[in-house]
Coordinates of C-alpha atoms and ligand atoms in Angstrom, one line a residue:
M17 CA 0.5 -3.3 -26.2
C18 CA 0.4 -5.8 -23.7
S19 CA 2.0 -8.9 -22.0
I20 CA 2.1 -12.2 -23.4
I21 CA 3.5 -15.2 -21.7
G22 CA 4.0 -18.9 -22.2
C23 CA 5.4 -21.8 -20.3
I24 CA 6.2 -25.7 -20.8
H25 CA 7.5 -27.4 -17.5
N26 CA 9.2 -30.5 -17.8
S27 CA 8.0 -31.8 -14.5
N28 CA 4.3 -32.5 -13.9
L29 CA 3.8 -28.9 -12.1
D30 CA 1.1 -27.0 -13.5
V31 CA 1.9 -23.6 -14.9
A32 CA -1.1 -21.8 -14.0
N33 CA 0.3 -20.3 -10.6
V34 CA 3.3 -19.6 -12.3
L35 CA 1.7 -17.7 -15.2
V36 CA -0.6 -15.7 -12.9
E37 CA 2.2 -14.5 -10.6
S38 CA 4.1 -13.5 -14.1
M39 CA 1.2 -11.5 -15.6
G40 CA 1.0 -9.7 -12.2
K41 CA 4.4 -8.7 -12.6
M42 CA 4.1 -7.4 -16.5
E43 CA 0.5 -5.9 -16.1
Y44 CA 2.2 -2.7 -16.2
R45 CA 2.6 -3.3 -19.9
G46 CA -1.4 -3.2 -20.4
Y47 CA -4.3 -4.0 -17.6
D48 CA -7.8 -3.9 -18.9
S49 CA -8.3 -7.6 -18.8
V50 CA -6.7 -11.0 -18.0
G51 CA -6.7 -14.4 -19.3
L52 CA -5.0 -18.0 -19.1
A53 CA -5.2 -21.0 -21.1
T54 CA -3.7 -24.5 -20.0
L55 CA -3.3 -27.5 -21.7
S56 CA -4.9 -30.6 -19.4
D57 CA -5.1 -34.1 -21.0
R58 CA -5.2 -32.8 -24.8
E59 CA -8.1 -30.2 -24.0
I60 CA -7.5 -26.7 -23.9
L61 CA -8.8 -25.1 -20.8
I62 CA -9.5 -21.2 -20.6
K63 CA -10.4 -18.5 -18.1
K64 CA -10.6 -14.9 -18.7
G65 CA -12.0 -11.8 -17.4
I66 CA -12.0 -8.0 -17.3
G67 CA -9.6 -6.1 -14.9
R68 CA -6.4 -6.5 -13.0
V69 CA -4.9 -9.9 -12.7
S70 CA -5.3 -9.9 -9.0
H71 CA -9.1 -9.1 -9.3
V72 CA -9.9 -11.5 -12.1
N73 CA -7.9 -14.1 -10.3
K74 CA -9.8 -13.6 -7.0
E75 CA -13.2 -13.9 -9.2
L76 CA -11.9 -16.5 -11.7
S77 CA -9.2 -18.6 -9.8
L78 CA -7.3 -18.6 -12.9
N79 CA -4.4 -20.2 -10.7
E80 CA -6.3 -23.3 -10.4
L81 CA -6.2 -24.5 -13.9
K82 CA -4.7 -27.7 -14.6
G83 CA -2.0 -28.6 -17.0
E84 CA 2.1 -28.3 -17.4
I85 CA 1.7 -25.9 -20.6
G86 CA -0.4 -22.8 -20.8
I87 CA -0.3 -19.2 -22.1
G88 CA -1.3 -15.9 -20.5
H89 CA -2.5 -12.4 -21.3
T90 CA -2.5 -9.1 -20.0
R91 CA -4.8 -6.7 -22.7
W92 CA -4.5 -3.2 -23.4
A93 CA -7.6 -3.2 -26.2
T94 CA -6.8 -2.2 -29.9
H95 CA -9.5 -3.7 -31.8
G96 CA -12.7 -4.6 -29.8
G97 CA -13.9 -3.5 -26.8
V98 CA -12.8 -4.2 -23.1
T99 CA -15.0 -7.3 -22.8
Q100 CA -14.9 -10.9 -21.5
S101 CA -15.2 -12.0 -25.1
N102 CA -12.6 -10.1 -26.7
A103 CA -10.0 -10.9 -24.0
H104 CA -7.2 -13.2 -24.7
P105 CA -6.5 -16.1 -25.2
H106 CA -8.6 -16.6 -28.2
V107 CA -9.1 -20.1 -29.9
C108 CA -9.4 -21.3 -33.2
A109 CA -12.9 -22.5 -34.5
R110 CA -11.8 -26.3 -34.1
S111 CA -10.6 -25.2 -30.3
E112 CA -7.1 -27.0 -31.3
I113 CA -5.0 -24.0 -30.9
A114 CA -5.1 -20.9 -28.5
V115 CA -3.3 -17.7 -29.1
V116 CA -1.9 -14.5 -26.7
H117 CA -1.1 -11.6 -29.1
N118 CA 0.6 -8.5 -28.4
G119 CA 0.3 -5.6 -31.2
I120 CA -2.0 -5.3 -34.3
I121 CA -2.7 -7.2 -37.3
E122 CA -3.4 -4.4 -39.8
N123 CA -5.3 -6.8 -42.4
Y124 CA -7.6 -8.7 -40.2
L125 CA -10.8 -7.7 -41.7
D126 CA -9.8 -9.2 -45.3
L127 CA -8.0 -12.2 -43.3
K128 CA -11.4 -12.7 -41.4
N129 CA -13.8 -12.2 -44.2
Q130 CA -11.9 -15.2 -46.1
L131 CA -11.9 -17.6 -42.9
K132 CA -15.2 -16.8 -42.7
N133 CA -16.0 -18.0 -46.6
K134 CA -14.1 -21.4 -45.4
G135 CA -16.8 -21.7 -43.0
M136 CA -14.8 -20.6 -39.9
T137 CA -16.9 -18.7 -36.8
F138 CA -15.4 -16.1 -34.7
K139 CA -16.2 -15.2 -31.1
S140 CA -14.7 -11.7 -30.8
D141 CA -14.0 -8.3 -32.1
T142 CA -10.3 -8.9 -32.0
D143 CA -7.5 -8.5 -35.1
T144 CA -6.4 -11.3 -32.8
E145 CA -9.0 -14.0 -33.3
V146 CA -7.7 -14.4 -36.9
I147 CA -4.3 -15.8 -36.0
P148 CA -5.2 -19.2 -34.5
N149 CA -7.9 -19.6 -37.4
L150 CA -5.6 -19.1 -40.1
L151 CA -2.9 -21.3 -38.6
S152 CA -5.5 -24.0 -38.1
S153 CA -6.6 -23.7 -41.7
I154 CA -3.3 -23.8 -42.9
I155 CA -2.3 -27.0 -40.7
I156 CA -5.7 -28.6 -42.0
E157 CA -4.5 -28.5 -45.3
G158 CA -1.6 -30.5 -44.5
N159 CA 1.2 -28.5 -43.7
D160 CA 3.4 -29.5 -40.6
L161 CA 3.8 -26.8 -37.8
K162 CA 6.8 -24.9 -39.4
N163 CA 5.3 -24.8 -42.5
A164 CA 2.3 -23.6 -41.3
V165 CA 3.7 -21.0 -39.2
I166 CA 5.6 -19.7 -42.2
K167 CA 2.6 -19.5 -44.4
T168 CA 0.6 -17.9 -41.5
V169 CA 3.3 -15.0 -40.9
S170 CA 3.5 -14.7 -44.7
K171 CA -0.4 -13.6 -44.8
L172 CA -0.4 -11.4 -41.7
T173 CA 0.7 -7.5 -42.0
G174 CA 1.7 -5.5 -39.1
Q175 CA 3.6 -5.3 -36.0
Y176 CA 3.1 -8.1 -33.7
S177 CA 4.0 -10.9 -31.4
F178 CA 2.3 -14.1 -30.5
I179 CA 2.4 -17.4 -28.8
A180 CA 0.5 -20.2 -29.7
M181 CA -0.4 -23.0 -27.5
L182 CA -1.4 -26.5 -29.7
K183 CA -2.4 -29.8 -28.4
D184 CA 0.6 -31.7 -29.6
K185 CA 2.1 -30.1 -26.2
S186 CA 4.0 -27.4 -28.4
L187 CA 4.1 -23.7 -28.0
V188 CA 5.0 -21.4 -31.1
G189 CA 6.4 -17.9 -30.0
V190 CA 6.4 -15.5 -33.1
K191 CA 8.2 -12.0 -32.9
N192 CA 7.6 -9.3 -35.6
H193 CA 8.4 -5.9 -34.3
E194 CA 7.0 -6.5 -30.8
P195 CA 9.1 -7.8 -28.2
L196 CA 9.5 -11.5 -27.2
I197 CA 11.9 -13.4 -25.3
L198 CA 12.9 -17.2 -24.6
G199 CA 13.7 -18.1 -21.3
L200 CA 15.7 -21.4 -20.5
G201 CA 15.0 -22.5 -17.0
S202 CA 15.9 -25.9 -15.3
D203 CA 12.3 -26.4 -14.9
G204 CA 11.3 -25.8 -18.1
Y205 CA 11.0 -23.3 -20.9
Y206 CA 9.3 -19.8 -21.1
L207 CA 8.3 -17.3 -23.6
S208 CA 7.7 -13.4 -22.3
S209 CA 7.3 -10.1 -23.4
D210 CA 9.9 -9.1 -20.9
I211 CA 12.4 -10.8 -18.6
L212 CA 10.3 -9.8 -15.6
G213 CA 7.7 -12.4 -16.7
F214 CA 10.3 -15.0 -15.8
A215 CA 13.4 -13.8 -14.2
K216 CA 12.7 -15.9 -11.2
H217 CA 12.6 -19.3 -13.1
V218 CA 15.4 -18.9 -15.7
D219 CA 19.1 -18.5 -15.9
K220 CA 19.4 -17.7 -19.5
V221 CA 17.4 -16.0 -22.1
I222 CA 17.5 -16.1 -25.7
Y223 CA 16.4 -12.7 -27.5
L224 CA 14.5 -13.4 -30.8
D225 CA 15.1 -10.9 -33.7
D226 CA 12.4 -9.6 -35.7
E227 CA 10.8 -11.8 -38.4
Q228 CA 11.9 -14.9 -36.2
F229 CA 10.0 -17.6 -34.5
V230 CA 10.6 -20.5 -32.0
I231 CA 8.7 -24.0 -31.5
V232 CA 9.2 -25.2 -28.3
N233 CA 8.0 -28.4 -27.0
P234 CA 8.9 -30.4 -23.6
S235 CA 12.1 -31.9 -24.9
G236 CA 13.5 -28.5 -26.5
Y237 CA 13.5 -25.7 -29.2
T238 CA 14.1 -24.6 -32.8
I239 CA 14.5 -21.4 -34.1
Y240 CA 13.6 -20.5 -37.7
D241 CA 13.4 -16.8 -39.5
F242 CA 10.2 -16.4 -41.4
K243 CA 11.8 -18.1 -44.7
G244 CA 12.0 -21.2 -42.7
N245 CA 15.7 -21.0 -42.4
L246 CA 17.5 -22.6 -38.9
V247 CA 18.8 -19.7 -36.8
N248 CA 21.0 -20.2 -34.0
L249 CA 21.1 -17.4 -31.2
I250 CA 23.1 -18.2 -28.3
P251 CA 21.5 -17.7 -24.9
T252 CA 23.1 -15.2 -22.6
K253 CA 23.0 -15.4 -18.7
I254 CA 20.4 -12.7 -16.9
S255 CA 21.3 -10.6 -14.0
K256 CA 19.1 -11.9 -11.2
T257 CA 18.3 -8.3 -10.1
S258 CA 15.8 -8.6 -12.6
E259 CA 13.3 -10.3 -10.1
N260 CA 13.5 -7.9 -7.7
V261 CA 10.8 -5.5 -8.1
E262 CA 8.6 -5.2 -4.9
K263 CA 6.5 -2.3 -3.5
G264 CA 8.5 -2.8 -0.1
K265 CA 7.2 -0.4 2.7
Y266 CA 5.2 1.9 0.1
E267 CA 1.8 1.6 -0.7
H268 CA 2.4 2.1 -4.7
F269 CA 5.4 1.5 -6.7
T270 CA 4.9 5.3 -8.0
I271 CA 5.7 6.9 -4.5
K272 CA 8.5 4.0 -4.1
E273 CA 10.1 5.4 -7.5
I274 CA 9.7 9.0 -6.8
H275 CA 11.8 8.0 -3.4
E276 CA 14.2 6.0 -5.4
Q277 CA 15.6 9.2 -7.1
T278 CA 18.0 10.0 -4.3
S279 CA 20.0 6.9 -5.2
T280 CA 19.1 6.5 -9.0
V281 CA 20.2 10.1 -10.2
L282 CA 23.6 9.3 -8.8
Q283 CA 23.9 6.0 -10.9
S284 CA 22.6 7.3 -13.8
G285 CA 24.6 6.2 -16.7
I286 CA 27.3 4.7 -14.5
E287 CA 27.5 1.7 -16.6
S288 CA 28.0 3.2 -19.7
L289 CA 30.9 5.6 -19.1
D290 CA 32.8 4.4 -22.4
E291 CA 29.5 5.4 -24.2
F292 CA 29.8 8.9 -23.2
D293 CA 32.9 9.3 -25.4
T294 CA 31.4 7.5 -28.2
F295 CA 28.5 10.0 -27.7
F296 CA 30.8 13.2 -27.5
N297 CA 32.7 12.0 -30.4
I298 CA 29.5 11.5 -32.6
L299 CA 27.8 14.7 -31.5
K300 CA 30.5 16.9 -31.9
T301 CA 31.2 15.9 -35.8
S302 CA 27.3 15.8 -36.7
K303 CA 26.1 18.2 -39.0
R304 CA 22.7 18.3 -37.1
V305 CA 21.3 16.8 -33.8
Y306 CA 17.9 15.7 -33.4
V307 CA 16.6 14.4 -30.3
T308 CA 13.4 12.3 -30.4
G309 CA 11.0 10.5 -27.7
S310 CA 7.5 10.1 -26.9
G311 CA 5.3 11.6 -23.8
T312 CA 8.2 12.0 -20.8
S313 CA 11.1 11.1 -23.0
Y314 CA 9.9 13.9 -25.3
N315 CA 10.1 16.5 -22.4
T316 CA 13.6 15.5 -22.0
A317 CA 14.3 16.2 -25.4
L318 CA 13.2 19.7 -25.1
V319 CA 15.3 20.2 -21.9
A320 CA 18.1 19.1 -24.1
K321 CA 17.1 21.9 -26.8
Y322 CA 17.3 24.4 -23.7
L323 CA 20.6 22.7 -22.2
F324 CA 23.1 22.4 -24.9
P325 CA 23.6 25.5 -27.4
K326 CA 25.2 27.2 -24.6
I327 CA 27.4 24.6 -23.5
T328 CA 28.3 22.7 -26.3
G329 CA 27.7 25.0 -29.1
I330 CA 25.4 22.3 -30.7
S331 CA 21.8 23.2 -31.6
I332 CA 19.3 20.6 -30.7
E333 CA 16.3 19.8 -32.6
P334 CA 13.5 18.0 -30.9
I335 CA 10.9 15.8 -32.9
M336 CA 8.1 13.8 -31.2
S337 CA 8.7 10.2 -32.4
S338 CA 5.2 10.0 -33.7
E339 CA 5.5 12.8 -35.9
M340 CA 9.0 11.7 -37.4
K341 CA 7.9 10.6 -40.6
F342 CA 7.0 14.4 -41.6
F343 CA 10.3 15.4 -41.6
D344 CA 11.7 13.6 -44.4
D345 CA 14.2 16.0 -45.8
C346 CA 16.1 16.4 -42.4
F347 CA 18.1 13.1 -42.3
N348 CA 21.0 12.1 -44.0
E349 CA 24.6 10.8 -43.5
D350 CA 25.9 13.8 -41.5
T351 CA 22.9 13.8 -38.9
T352 CA 22.4 12.4 -35.7
L353 CA 19.4 11.0 -34.1
V354 CA 19.5 10.6 -30.6
A355 CA 16.3 8.6 -29.2
I356 CA 15.2 8.6 -25.5
S357 CA 12.9 6.1 -24.1
Q358 CA 12.6 4.1 -20.8
S359 CA 11.6 0.9 -22.0
G360 CA 13.4 0.9 -25.6
E361 CA 10.3 -0.8 -27.1
S362 CA 8.1 2.0 -28.0
T363 CA 6.8 1.5 -31.4
D364 CA 7.0 5.4 -32.0
V365 CA 10.3 5.7 -31.1
L366 CA 11.6 2.4 -32.7
N367 CA 10.2 3.4 -36.1
A368 CA 11.4 6.8 -35.6
V369 CA 14.8 5.3 -35.3
A370 CA 14.1 3.1 -38.4
F371 CA 13.4 5.9 -40.4
A372 CA 16.4 8.1 -39.8
K373 CA 18.7 4.6 -40.0
E374 CA 17.2 4.3 -43.7
K375 CA 18.7 7.4 -44.4
N376 CA 22.1 6.2 -43.0
S377 CA 22.1 9.1 -39.8
K378 CA 23.8 8.1 -36.8
I379 CA 21.8 6.4 -33.8
L380 CA 22.5 7.1 -30.2
S381 CA 20.3 6.2 -27.6
I382 CA 19.1 6.7 -24.1
V383 CA 17.5 4.1 -22.6
N384 CA 16.7 2.1 -19.5
T385 CA 16.3 -1.4 -20.8
T386 CA 20.1 -2.1 -22.1
T387 CA 18.7 -5.5 -24.0
S388 CA 15.9 -3.6 -25.4
S389 CA 15.3 -3.1 -29.2
L390 CA 16.0 0.4 -29.3
A391 CA 19.7 -0.5 -27.8
K392 CA 20.1 -2.8 -30.4
A393 CA 19.4 -0.4 -33.2
S394 CA 21.6 2.2 -32.1
D395 CA 25.3 2.8 -33.0
S396 CA 25.6 3.4 -29.0
F397 CA 23.5 3.9 -26.2
I398 CA 23.6 4.9 -22.6
G399 CA 21.5 3.1 -19.8
L400 CA 19.7 5.1 -17.5
N401 CA 20.6 2.3 -15.0
C402 CA 17.6 3.3 -12.7
G403 CA 16.2 -0.3 -12.4
Y404 CA 12.7 -1.2 -13.3
E405 CA 10.2 1.3 -13.3
V406 CA 6.8 -0.3 -12.6
G407 CA 4.6 2.8 -12.0
V408 CA 2.9 3.6 -15.6
A409 CA 3.8 7.6 -15.3
A410 CA 7.8 7.8 -15.7
T411 CA 9.2 9.4 -12.9
K412 CA 12.6 8.2 -11.7
S413 CA 13.5 7.7 -15.3
F414 CA 12.8 11.2 -16.3
T415 CA 15.3 12.2 -13.6
S416 CA 17.9 10.0 -15.0
Q417 CA 17.5 10.8 -18.7
I418 CA 18.1 14.4 -17.2
T419 CA 21.0 13.7 -15.6
I420 CA 22.3 11.9 -18.6
L421 CA 22.1 15.4 -20.5
Y422 CA 24.3 17.0 -17.3
R423 CA 26.9 14.3 -17.6
L424 CA 27.0 14.7 -21.5
L425 CA 27.5 18.5 -21.1
E426 CA 30.2 17.8 -18.8
K427 CA 32.0 16.2 -21.6
F428 CA 31.8 19.2 -23.8
D429 CA 32.7 21.1 -20.9
P430 CA 34.5 20.0 -18.0
S431 CA 34.8 23.1 -15.8
Q432 CA 31.0 22.4 -15.3
K433 CA 32.1 19.9 -12.7
I434 CA 28.8 18.3 -13.0
S435 CA 29.5 14.8 -11.4
S436 CA 31.0 16.5 -8.1
Q437 CA 27.9 18.6 -7.7
L438 CA 25.6 15.4 -8.0
N439 CA 25.5 14.8 -4.2
S440 CA 24.2 18.5 -3.5
V441 CA 21.5 17.7 -5.9
V442 CA 20.4 14.6 -4.3
D443 CA 20.6 16.1 -1.2
A444 CA 18.2 18.6 -2.4
I445 CA 15.8 16.0 -3.9
S446 CA 15.7 14.5 -0.2
K447 CA 15.0 17.8 1.2
I448 CA 11.8 18.0 -0.9
L449 CA 11.2 14.5 -0.2
E450 CA 11.4 14.9 3.7
N451 CA 8.8 17.9 3.8
Q452 CA 5.9 17.1 1.4
K453 CA 3.3 18.8 3.4
P454 CA 3.1 21.8 1.4
V455 CA 2.6 19.5 -1.8
I456 CA 0.2 17.4 0.3
D457 CA -2.0 20.4 1.5
I458 CA -1.8 21.8 -2.2
S459 CA -3.1 18.4 -3.4
H460 CA -5.8 18.4 -0.7
A461 CA -6.9 21.7 -1.8
L462 CA -7.0 21.4 -5.5
K463 CA -8.8 17.9 -5.6
N464 CA -11.9 19.0 -7.1
I465 CA -10.8 21.4 -9.7
N466 CA -11.1 20.5 -13.5
N467 CA -8.3 22.7 -14.9
L468 CA -4.7 23.5 -14.0
Y469 CA -2.1 25.6 -15.6
I470 CA 1.5 25.3 -15.1
L471 CA 3.7 28.2 -16.3
G472 CA 8.0 27.8 -16.9
R473 CA 10.2 29.9 -18.7
G474 CA 13.2 29.0 -20.6
V475 CA 14.6 25.4 -19.6
H476 CA 11.7 25.6 -17.1
Y477 CA 9.2 25.5 -19.7
P478 CA 9.5 21.8 -20.5
I479 CA 9.5 21.0 -16.7
A480 CA 6.0 22.7 -16.9
K481 CA 5.2 20.4 -19.8
E482 CA 6.4 17.4 -17.8
G483 CA 4.5 18.4 -14.5
A484 CA 1.3 18.8 -16.6
L485 CA 1.6 15.3 -18.0
K486 CA 2.1 13.9 -14.7
I487 CA -0.9 15.7 -13.2
K488 CA -3.0 14.5 -16.4
E489 CA -1.7 10.9 -16.2
L490 CA -2.4 10.4 -12.8
S491 CA -5.4 12.6 -11.6
Y492 CA -7.1 12.8 -14.7
I493 CA -7.2 16.6 -14.0
H494 CA -7.1 18.5 -17.2
A495 CA -3.4 20.4 -17.0
E496 CA -1.3 22.5 -19.6
G497 CA 2.3 23.7 -19.4
F498 CA 3.0 27.0 -21.1
A499 CA 6.1 28.7 -21.8
A500 CA 5.2 31.7 -19.4
G501 CA 5.8 34.5 -22.3
E502 CA 3.0 32.8 -24.4
L503 CA 0.6 33.6 -21.8
K504 CA -0.4 36.7 -23.0
H505 CA -0.8 35.4 -26.5
G506 CA -3.8 33.1 -25.7
P507 CA -3.9 31.2 -22.4
L508 CA -4.6 34.5 -20.4
A509 CA -8.4 34.1 -21.9
L510 CA -8.6 30.9 -19.5
M511 CA -7.7 32.9 -16.4
D512 CA -10.8 33.7 -14.0
E513 CA -11.6 33.7 -10.3
D514 CA -11.9 29.7 -10.2
T515 CA -8.5 29.0 -12.2
Y516 CA -5.2 28.0 -10.7
V517 CA -1.8 28.6 -12.2
I518 CA 1.3 26.9 -11.0
V519 CA 4.5 29.0 -11.8
I520 CA 8.2 27.3 -11.6
N521 CA 10.0 30.5 -10.5
P522 CA 13.4 29.9 -9.0
K523 CA 15.3 33.1 -8.1
D524 CA 17.7 32.9 -10.8
D525 CA 20.0 35.7 -12.2
G526 CA 17.2 37.3 -13.8
S527 CA 16.6 35.4 -16.7
T528 CA 13.3 34.2 -15.8
Y529 CA 12.4 35.3 -12.4
A530 CA 11.3 38.8 -12.9
D531 CA 9.6 38.1 -16.1
N532 CA 7.7 35.4 -14.1
L533 CA 6.5 38.2 -11.7
S534 CA 5.0 40.3 -14.1
N535 CA 3.1 37.3 -15.7
I536 CA 1.9 36.4 -12.2
S537 CA 0.7 39.8 -11.7
E538 CA -1.0 39.6 -15.3
I539 CA -2.8 36.3 -13.9
K540 CA -3.6 37.7 -10.3
S541 CA -5.5 40.8 -12.0
R542 CA -8.0 38.3 -13.6
G543 CA -8.7 36.6 -10.1
A544 CA -6.7 33.2 -10.7
K545 CA -4.7 32.0 -7.8
I546 CA -1.0 31.3 -7.7
I547 CA 1.1 28.4 -6.3
G548 CA 4.6 29.7 -6.9
V549 CA 7.5 26.9 -7.1
S550 CA 10.4 28.4 -6.0
D551 CA 13.6 28.7 -3.4
E552 CA 12.3 32.0 -2.5
F553 CA 8.9 33.1 -1.0
N554 CA 7.5 35.8 -2.3
Q555 CA 4.0 37.3 -0.9
I556 CA 2.3 37.2 -4.3
Y557 CA 2.0 33.5 -3.9
D558 CA -1.1 32.3 -2.7
Y559 CA 0.5 28.9 -2.1
W560 CA 4.1 28.4 -1.8
I561 CA 6.0 24.9 -2.7
P562 CA 9.7 25.6 -1.3
L563 CA 12.8 24.3 -3.4
P564 CA 16.2 24.0 -1.8
T565 CA 19.0 26.4 -2.8
L566 CA 21.0 24.8 -5.7
P567 CA 23.3 26.1 -8.4
K568 CA 21.1 27.1 -11.1
L569 CA 21.5 24.9 -13.8
F570 CA 20.2 21.9 -11.8
Y571 CA 17.1 23.4 -11.0
P572 CA 15.2 21.4 -13.6
L573 CA 15.9 18.1 -11.9
I574 CA 14.6 19.2 -8.5
E575 CA 11.7 21.1 -9.5
T576 CA 10.1 18.3 -11.3
I577 CA 9.8 16.4 -8.1
P578 CA 6.9 18.5 -6.4
F579 CA 4.9 17.9 -9.6
Q580 CA 5.5 14.1 -9.5
L581 CA 4.1 14.0 -5.8
M582 CA 1.4 16.2 -6.3
A583 CA 0.3 13.8 -9.3
Y584 CA 0.5 11.2 -6.9
Y585 CA -1.4 12.9 -4.0
L586 CA -3.9 14.1 -6.6
S587 CA -4.6 10.7 -7.7
I588 CA -4.6 9.3 -4.1
E589 CA -7.6 12.0 -3.2
R590 CA -9.6 11.3 -6.4
G591 CA -9.5 7.5 -5.4
N592 CA -7.7 6.6 -8.6
D593 CA -4.9 3.8 -8.7
P594 CA -1.5 5.8 -9.5
D595 CA 0.4 2.9 -10.4
Y596 CA -1.9 1.7 -13.2
P597 CA -4.0 5.1 -14.8
R598 CA -7.0 4.3 -16.9
N599 CA -6.6 3.5 -20.5
L600 CA -2.5 3.9 -20.4
A601 CA 0.3 1.6 -20.5
K602 CA 3.9 1.3 -19.6
C603 CA 5.6 0.6 -22.9
V604 CA 3.5 1.7 -26.0
T605 CA 3.8 -0.9 -28.6
V606 CA 1.4 0.1 -31.0
K607 CA 1.4 2.9 -33.4
Ligands
LIG724 N1 -4.8 -6.3 -30.9 C1 -4.9 -7.2 -29.8 C2 -6.4 -6.8 -29.2 O1 -6.7 -5.5 -28.8 C3 -4.0 -7.0 -28.8 C4 -3.7 -5.6 -28.1 C5 -2.6 -5.9 -27.1 O2 -1.3 -5.8 -27.7 O3 -3.1 -6.0 -26.1 O4 -7.0 -7.3 -28.5

């Protein structure tokens, strides 16, 4: 989980500037340290440091490295602490090969010991450093580059992609269950974990498949599979919207993306209209339907569990992607797995899909990156169509996922007239965004608390969980979402005069409102303070976050917005960076 990038210019231009800019765009994938290596006059030059790209570049002037070939990395440490010596690139003991790596080499300790026995020395605690040393030791034995790569990957276990830079002016890009894309530009060749890294410079891209590698040099490229067979992959044109990711008038991507929901909700799924029919046909004939995802996408799966049975007659079983392997006996050719993911590259989700595929289940996915591994692995996919989401905490992708669930419900029951009501949903979102004062004031009042509890009942329970997840991610305050009825079965023990509880409490036909009010009384009797999120004021609330009035079916979509805002403002109040919360990364490509 990190970003890797490589570039060979066919002019005499230095690549460092391009690579620094690319790394800045991709650091959402990992941002604890940064490094760059270039090749200048047959010498490998390296600069690396701890922190974000802009910080390290300011300190070390990464962009001033000379050379027309280079590789770069933004790290999310898995093996070895966040230190300068563990930052990538790593070079082999003979300083002839530099490597940037995404993922994990599971057998690195064995390999490291074998290489040490051959006299090689190591400077870092990472798993990565075995790659340049192994490759170098195999080349020294007399193998050409192609065969050396084949022999190297045959010894590595784990899920990884890496780029190696060699002194003969070649780059090797290797893909094995982590992303890697080759970009073809008029000024040279690019390799990257994400199109975002080079969108500005290329017109066409080649998506390498797993167990493939490419050898690139200034005059061309050749792709092979891990057995050494030549592979012919057709370049595809890229959409130029990929390069357009700026903060505009906003201070952070997160608040920009929260505001974008007034349009992204309407756009969700609209480029996949035929696929809605495919989903409908597959779902209605499936004996069992499981929905999987991680983090926010798992909360979407929970929303599906509540929304689907009544309108479709289908019962939905959500399974966290990371827990999938414990459900062996559930999958067969009569079952369907719906996988939900923003990036489509999350390792847990991809592993869950691989597991169900092995049992011949149908795979449907709801995914933002339609060129992702998840989209490729699916029988059919619906694109979120919400544009790049840079903020590490999911915001607009969540409401787009939920909107797609609604659009699917309409396939089962057209009388729900979902699409024609989405404009009023968007008006309601606009109203919340136009009146942020209650949320800003509450965030200020709550900035020093240590714990926060969020209650919701029925379909509002997954929203309580998602609200708590946002607050944890961005503010680092411990927040928990509970099903309101569970309060008396345990969490009530946590309530005292210092406790704050947010209750999602829309005024509905009686299915949740009255019961919530009883829970609120129980909480207040223990001295805790209540923040009501509701379309109706009630004097029992200590604070009130008003919601616009809307047909009740759509409440999950709008009531998540105040939590996104609260997480954002709490993060600012506490001096955090809302776009890049500590210890997290946008796309989790490790187990
Ligand atoms: N396993 C490597 C490390 O810890 C790469 C991690 C990453 O994907 O950023 O340095």
